Tab-separated table of C-alpha atoms and ligand atoms in Angstrom:
chain	number	residue	atom	x	y	z
Y	1	UNK	CA	182.591	170.210	158.925
Y	2	UNK	CA	184.816	173.245	158.203
Y	3	UNK	CA	184.893	173.732	154.409
Y	4	UNK	CA	188.012	175.981	154.257
Y	5	UNK	CA	190.995	173.726	154.886
Y	6	UNK	CA	194.715	174.625	155.053
Y	7	UNK	CA	196.768	172.858	152.413
Y	8	UNK	CA	199.364	171.607	154.896
Y	9	UNK	CA	199.883	171.073	158.576
Y	10	UNK	CA	201.347	174.268	160.031
Y	11	UNK	CA	200.546	173.717	163.673
Y	12	UNK	CA	204.111	174.294	164.809
Y	13	UNK	CA	204.645	177.529	162.880
Y	14	UNK	CA	201.314	178.907	163.971
Y	15	UNK	CA	202.165	178.226	167.593
Y	16	UNK	CA	205.389	180.180	167.189
Y	17	UNK	CA	203.615	183.059	165.387
Y	18	UNK	CA	206.372	183.369	162.829
Y	19	UNK	CA	205.196	184.700	159.497
Y	20	UNK	CA	206.955	182.277	157.253
Y	21	UNK	CA	208.586	183.892	154.235
Y	22	UNK	CA	209.826	180.736	152.593
Y	23	UNK	CA	208.141	181.668	149.290
Y	24	UNK	CA	205.776	178.737	149.590
Y	25	UNK	CA	202.291	180.257	150.072
Y	26	UNK	CA	200.091	178.672	152.708
Y	27	UNK	CA	196.614	178.419	151.181
Y	28	UNK	CA	193.099	177.454	152.232
Y	29	UNK	CA	191.074	175.416	149.767
Y	30	UNK	CA	187.308	174.880	149.726
Y	31	UNK	CA	187.330	171.183	150.536
Y	32	UNK	CA	183.796	170.255	149.326
Y	33	UNK	CA	184.546	171.887	145.956
Y	34	UNK	CA	187.745	169.921	145.329
Y	35	UNK	CA	185.701	167.289	143.490
Y	36	UNK	CA	184.579	169.788	140.818
Y	37	UNK	CA	186.751	169.208	137.785
Y	38	UNK	CA	188.644	172.186	136.378
Y	39	UNK	CA	187.601	174.443	139.275
Y	40	UNK	CA	190.045	176.100	141.654
Y	41	UNK	CA	188.865	178.261	144.564
Y	42	UNK	CA	190.354	179.305	147.876
Y	43	UNK	CA	191.864	181.931	150.133
Y	44	UNK	CA	195.441	182.948	150.933
Y	45	UNK	CA	196.899	183.346	154.434
Y	46	UNK	CA	199.716	185.682	155.519
Y	47	UNK	CA	202.328	182.905	155.279
Y	48	UNK	CA	204.738	182.079	152.496
Y	49	UNK	CA	205.358	185.404	150.720
Y	50	UNK	CA	208.279	187.842	150.506
Y	51	UNK	CA	206.854	190.947	152.263
Y	52	UNK	CA	208.257	192.661	155.365
Y	53	UNK	CA	206.360	193.764	158.490
Y	54	UNK	CA	203.648	194.959	158.825
Y	55	UNK	CA	202.889	193.223	155.522
Y	56	UNK	CA	204.664	189.970	156.379
Y	57	UNK	CA	204.586	188.097	154.362
Y	58	UNK	CA	201.999	187.205	151.716
Y	59	UNK	CA	200.231	190.551	151.193
Y	60	UNK	CA	198.459	190.374	147.818
Y	61	UNK	CA	197.137	193.969	147.436
Y	62	UNK	CA	198.794	197.175	146.172
Y	63	UNK	CA	196.628	199.729	147.983
Y	64	UNK	CA	197.918	199.134	151.538
Y	65	UNK	CA	201.358	200.773	151.133
Y	66	UNK	CA	203.460	197.656	150.666
Y	67	UNK	CA	206.329	197.483	148.164
Y	68	UNK	CA	204.752	196.867	144.732
Y	69	UNK	CA	207.508	194.440	143.732
Y	70	UNK	CA	206.769	192.327	146.797
Y	71	UNK	CA	203.052	192.271	145.962
Y	72	UNK	CA	203.738	191.131	142.397
Y	73	UNK	CA	206.165	188.482	143.663
Y	74	UNK	CA	203.507	187.208	146.052
Y	75	UNK	CA	200.920	187.032	143.271
Y	76	UNK	CA	203.430	185.087	141.171
Y	77	UNK	CA	203.985	182.632	144.028
Y	78	UNK	CA	200.224	182.098	144.468
Y	79	UNK	CA	199.443	181.589	140.775
Y	80	UNK	CA	202.391	179.194	140.587
Y	81	UNK	CA	200.771	176.964	143.179
Y	82	UNK	CA	197.449	177.048	141.315
Y	83	UNK	CA	198.868	176.079	137.928
Y	84	UNK	CA	197.624	179.396	136.491
Y	85	UNK	CA	199.767	181.871	134.553
Y	86	UNK	CA	200.598	185.081	136.417
Y	87	UNK	CA	198.847	186.942	133.564
Y	88	UNK	CA	195.587	185.222	134.533
Y	89	UNK	CA	195.318	187.319	137.747
Y	90	UNK	CA	192.340	189.660	137.306
Y	91	UNK	CA	190.893	192.031	139.912
Y	92	UNK	CA	188.746	195.071	140.606
Y	93	UNK	CA	189.384	198.295	142.508
Y	94	UNK	CA	187.112	197.599	145.478
Y	95	UNK	CA	184.875	200.370	146.811
Y	96	UNK	CA	182.400	198.550	149.101
Y	97	UNK	CA	179.740	198.781	146.400
Y	98	UNK	CA	177.697	196.171	144.547
Y	99	UNK	CA	178.832	196.605	140.957
Y	100	UNK	CA	179.638	193.326	139.231
Y	101	UNK	CA	181.997	193.298	136.228
Y	102	UNK	CA	181.714	190.635	133.532
Y	103	UNK	CA	185.212	189.415	132.658
Y	104	UNK	CA	185.856	188.285	129.088
Y	105	UNK	CA	189.182	187.241	127.585
Y	106	UNK	CA	189.820	190.943	126.860
Y	107	UNK	CA	189.840	191.813	130.576
Y	108	UNK	CA	192.154	188.956	131.577
Y	109	UNK	CA	195.016	190.372	133.667
Y	110	UNK	CA	193.334	193.684	134.522
Y	111	UNK	CA	194.751	194.937	137.844
Y	112	UNK	CA	197.685	192.543	137.849
Y	113	UNK	CA	200.433	195.171	137.602
Y	114	UNK	CA	198.793	198.187	139.252
Y	115	UNK	CA	195.560	199.601	140.671
Y	116	UNK	CA	194.941	201.850	137.671
Y	117	UNK	CA	194.449	198.927	135.321
Y	118	UNK	CA	191.998	197.130	137.649
Y	119	UNK	CA	188.272	197.179	136.891
Y	120	UNK	CA	187.276	200.452	138.567
Y	121	UNK	CA	184.512	200.717	141.200
Y	122	UNK	CA	184.119	196.957	141.191
Y	123	UNK	CA	183.516	194.558	144.089
Y	124	UNK	CA	182.084	191.644	142.117
Y	125	UNK	CA	183.582	189.680	139.213
Y	126	UNK	CA	182.131	186.896	137.071
Y	127	UNK	CA	183.568	184.950	134.158
Y	128	UNK	CA	183.050	181.826	132.083
Y	129	UNK	CA	186.441	182.064	130.385
Y	130	UNK	CA	188.844	179.235	131.312
Y	131	UNK	CA	192.308	180.477	132.234
Y	132	UNK	CA	191.058	183.632	133.986
Y	133	UNK	CA	191.772	183.813	137.712
Y	134	UNK	CA	189.340	186.119	139.517
Y	135	UNK	CA	190.799	187.638	142.701
Y	136	UNK	CA	189.788	190.072	145.445
Y	137	UNK	CA	191.329	191.303	148.700
Y	138	UNK	CA	190.501	191.076	152.389
Y	139	UNK	CA	191.462	191.899	155.933
Y	140	UNK	CA	188.142	191.180	157.733
Y	141	UNK	CA	185.511	191.672	154.987
Y	142	UNK	CA	183.672	188.601	153.686
Y	143	UNK	CA	184.747	186.757	150.512
Y	144	UNK	CA	181.814	185.284	148.590
Y	145	UNK	CA	182.350	182.572	145.954
Y	146	UNK	CA	179.920	181.431	143.258
Y	147	UNK	CA	180.094	178.486	140.883
Y	148	UNK	CA	177.595	177.192	138.352
Y	149	UNK	CA	178.700	173.652	137.419
Y	150	UNK	CA	176.043	173.437	134.675
Y	151	UNK	CA	176.944	176.595	132.742
Y	152	UNK	CA	180.603	176.497	133.871
Y	153	UNK	CA	180.694	180.043	135.229
Y	154	UNK	CA	182.375	181.418	138.345
Y	155	UNK	CA	182.089	184.552	140.447
Y	156	UNK	CA	183.761	186.313	143.344
Y	157	UNK	CA	182.448	189.164	145.497
Y	158	UNK	CA	183.963	191.339	148.247
Y	159	UNK	CA	181.368	191.968	150.948
Y	160	UNK	CA	182.064	194.181	153.930
Y	161	UNK	CA	178.996	195.368	155.797
Y	162	UNK	CA	178.227	197.952	153.122
Y	163	UNK	CA	178.445	195.493	150.240
Y	164	UNK	CA	176.512	192.925	152.239
Y	165	UNK	CA	173.527	195.195	152.960
Y	166	UNK	CA	173.735	196.655	149.438
Y	167	UNK	CA	172.960	193.087	148.350
Y	168	UNK	CA	176.068	192.265	146.331
Y	169	UNK	CA	175.200	188.549	146.707
Y	170	UNK	CA	171.920	189.236	144.884
Y	171	UNK	CA	173.754	191.217	142.185
Y	172	UNK	CA	176.071	188.255	141.640
Y	173	UNK	CA	173.214	185.796	141.160
Y	174	UNK	CA	171.346	188.188	138.853
Y	175	UNK	CA	174.474	188.773	136.763
Y	176	UNK	CA	175.180	185.038	136.375
Y	177	UNK	CA	171.556	184.483	135.394
Y	178	UNK	CA	171.623	187.281	132.826
Y	179	UNK	CA	175.078	186.644	131.339
Y	180	UNK	CA	175.321	182.846	131.411
Y	181	UNK	CA	171.763	181.633	131.786
Y	182	UNK	CA	172.560	180.225	135.224
Y	183	UNK	CA	169.640	178.732	137.134
Y	184	UNK	CA	169.577	179.807	140.772
Y	185	UNK	CA	169.075	176.254	141.975
Y	186	UNK	CA	172.257	175.186	140.191
Y	187	UNK	CA	174.531	177.824	141.722
Y	188	UNK	CA	176.944	176.770	144.477
Y	189	UNK	CA	178.136	179.439	146.892
Y	190	UNK	CA	180.799	179.621	149.577
Y	191	UNK	CA	181.427	182.153	152.327
Y	192	UNK	CA	185.068	182.498	153.353
Y	193	UNK	CA	187.204	183.687	156.297
Y	194	UNK	CA	186.238	187.099	157.674
Y	195	UNK	CA	185.794	188.848	160.989
Y	196	UNK	CA	183.359	186.797	163.078
Y	197	UNK	CA	180.467	187.689	165.322
Y	198	UNK	CA	182.903	187.118	168.228
Y	199	UNK	CA	184.903	190.214	167.204
Y	200	UNK	CA	182.608	192.409	165.101
Y	201	UNK	CA	180.775	195.034	167.130
Y	202	UNK	CA	178.621	197.505	165.204
Y	203	UNK	CA	176.286	200.335	166.118
Y	204	UNK	CA	172.613	200.849	165.386
Y	205	UNK	CA	173.323	202.833	162.216
Y	206	UNK	CA	174.724	199.642	160.666
Y	207	UNK	CA	172.006	197.438	162.124
Y	208	UNK	CA	169.273	199.539	160.525
Y	209	UNK	CA	170.584	198.467	157.119
Y	210	UNK	CA	170.893	194.840	158.232
Y	211	UNK	CA	167.321	194.684	159.542
Y	212	UNK	CA	165.957	195.541	156.088
Y	213	UNK	CA	166.924	191.984	155.057
Y	214	UNK	CA	165.743	190.173	158.143
Y	215	UNK	CA	161.954	189.976	158.103
Y	216	UNK	CA	162.052	190.615	161.842
Y	217	UNK	CA	159.346	188.658	163.611
Y	218	UNK	CA	156.024	190.413	163.891
Y	219	UNK	CA	154.339	187.787	166.041
Y	220	UNK	CA	155.334	184.329	167.114
Y	221	UNK	CA	157.313	183.356	164.086
Y	222	UNK	CA	159.936	181.094	165.644
Y	223	UNK	CA	161.737	180.446	162.366
Y	224	UNK	CA	162.341	184.107	161.601
Y	225	UNK	CA	163.332	184.677	165.186
Y	226	UNK	CA	165.971	181.958	164.923
Y	227	UNK	CA	167.293	183.447	161.660
Y	228	UNK	CA	167.715	186.828	163.340
Y	229	UNK	CA	169.397	185.164	166.318
Y	230	UNK	CA	172.000	183.565	164.073
Y	231	UNK	CA	172.803	186.900	162.445
Y	232	UNK	CA	173.290	189.179	165.433
Y	233	UNK	CA	173.479	189.288	169.221
Y	234	UNK	CA	172.785	192.360	171.379
Y	235	UNK	CA	175.885	193.631	173.244
Y	236	UNK	CA	176.536	196.309	175.873
Y	237	UNK	CA	175.829	200.029	175.433
Y	238	UNK	CA	173.338	199.600	172.622
Y	239	UNK	CA	175.928	197.907	170.396
Y	240	UNK	CA	175.424	194.681	168.485
Y	241	UNK	CA	177.694	191.771	167.594
Y	242	UNK	CA	177.039	191.173	163.894
Y	243	UNK	CA	177.602	187.899	162.025
Y	244	UNK	CA	178.305	189.066	158.473
Y	245	UNK	CA	178.785	185.516	157.219
Y	246	UNK	CA	175.320	184.446	158.342
Y	247	UNK	CA	173.879	187.684	157.014
Y	248	UNK	CA	175.298	186.832	153.575
Y	249	UNK	CA	174.038	183.267	153.809
Y	250	UNK	CA	170.552	184.631	154.520
Y	251	UNK	CA	170.738	187.027	151.555
Y	252	UNK	CA	172.018	184.245	149.275
Y	253	UNK	CA	168.989	182.107	150.171
Y	254	UNK	CA	166.680	185.050	149.515
Y	255	UNK	CA	168.351	185.265	146.085
Y	256	UNK	CA	167.317	181.677	145.416
Y	257	UNK	CA	170.455	179.691	146.236
Y	258	UNK	CA	169.572	176.394	147.923
Y	259	UNK	CA	170.619	176.073	151.596
Y	260	UNK	CA	172.465	172.813	150.824
Y	261	UNK	CA	174.466	174.624	148.140
Y	262	UNK	CA	176.053	177.145	150.544
Y	263	UNK	CA	179.356	176.380	152.286
Y	264	UNK	CA	180.172	178.689	155.200
Y	265	UNK	CA	183.457	178.872	157.088
Y	266	UNK	CA	183.909	179.261	160.830
Y	267	UNK	CA	187.304	181.011	160.498
Y	268	UNK	CA	187.453	184.464	162.159
Y	269	UNK	CA	190.276	186.618	160.761
Y	270	UNK	CA	190.457	188.738	163.915
Y	271	UNK	CA	190.772	185.714	166.233
Y	272	UNK	CA	193.673	184.289	164.206
Y	273	UNK	CA	196.349	186.972	163.578
Y	274	UNK	CA	198.877	184.138	163.355
Y	275	UNK	CA	197.202	183.053	160.113
Y	276	UNK	CA	195.364	186.102	158.754
Y	277	UNK	CA	195.806	189.839	158.300
Y	278	UNK	CA	193.097	191.648	160.286
Y	279	UNK	CA	192.243	195.315	159.753
Y	280	UNK	CA	190.530	195.672	163.116
Y	281	UNK	CA	193.042	193.605	165.058
Y	282	UNK	CA	196.033	195.476	163.647
Y	283	UNK	CA	194.512	198.967	163.730
Y	284	UNK	CA	194.345	199.429	160.003
Y	285	UNK	CA	197.982	198.979	158.917
Y	286	UNK	CA	198.316	195.482	157.565
Y	287	UNK	CA	198.293	193.404	154.410
Y	288	UNK	CA	195.467	191.739	152.529
Y	289	UNK	CA	194.646	188.131	151.806
Y	290	UNK	CA	193.357	187.236	148.354
Y	291	UNK	CA	190.360	185.118	147.489
Y	292	UNK	CA	190.534	183.405	144.127
Y	293	UNK	CA	188.337	181.362	141.806
Y	294	UNK	CA	188.935	180.173	138.277
Y	295	UNK	CA	188.255	177.543	135.645
Y	296	UNK	CA	191.352	175.721	134.474
Y	297	UNK	CA	192.049	175.484	130.765
Y	298	UNK	CA	191.717	172.006	129.347
O	1	ZN	ZN1	186.777	186.501	166.330
């Protein structure tokens, strides 16, 4: 069952490929996590903001060249739907690294108004402070979500291929363990909409970094062979179709997260330009979706 579910039926609009700008953000929620009290987590689409093409309409990031006022308006619209204050919006300046920042009440709101105030050189965020909304930005890269229901801590990581093979998922688990005493078997994880294996062709230079994680079969190890098969498929001209979501799932399990505790979407951002911004599909000039996770204040 697909864990990332749209919050309303938009079949008609999607068929017409109109980027609704009715100031009512269309959001995806992580369905299996809806039963966790006080937790909110999900992913925005490109519908329901105020932005103009090529950022129509719910671009949530400043760095793509969109009007800053429109970005702030869109963030206000999203937080409004989540019952969080606009000032709760907290984000990093993403660099495809694996640094994880620990967000206390003092960092709440960093990056809300501009890039300069964001946590610098930061692709991962964790917090246990209610009323903080962790956010990060995407147009094909993989959003990773973490939640420890025992210690009441949350985390969010931006994982393109570089962050994935750098092991940002491992850094997230280690940080939650160190900062909050999280046990790995308690941590829930979710892998959100990103470019899929259907659309993501990479060369051998990328695959060399991927293979480090794979325990490629030496002999007749059918299990390891099947793991590798789920992560990539050989394509023409020495290229490879890479499944970054499955790669992250594999790394999460290596980090000690239980297989049953990982939700993984089937959404491909490149296959669905009527719902998502896609960097590859739109040749680089486009908006960004936001992932979010936060603990509501009592
Ligand atoms: Zn695709």
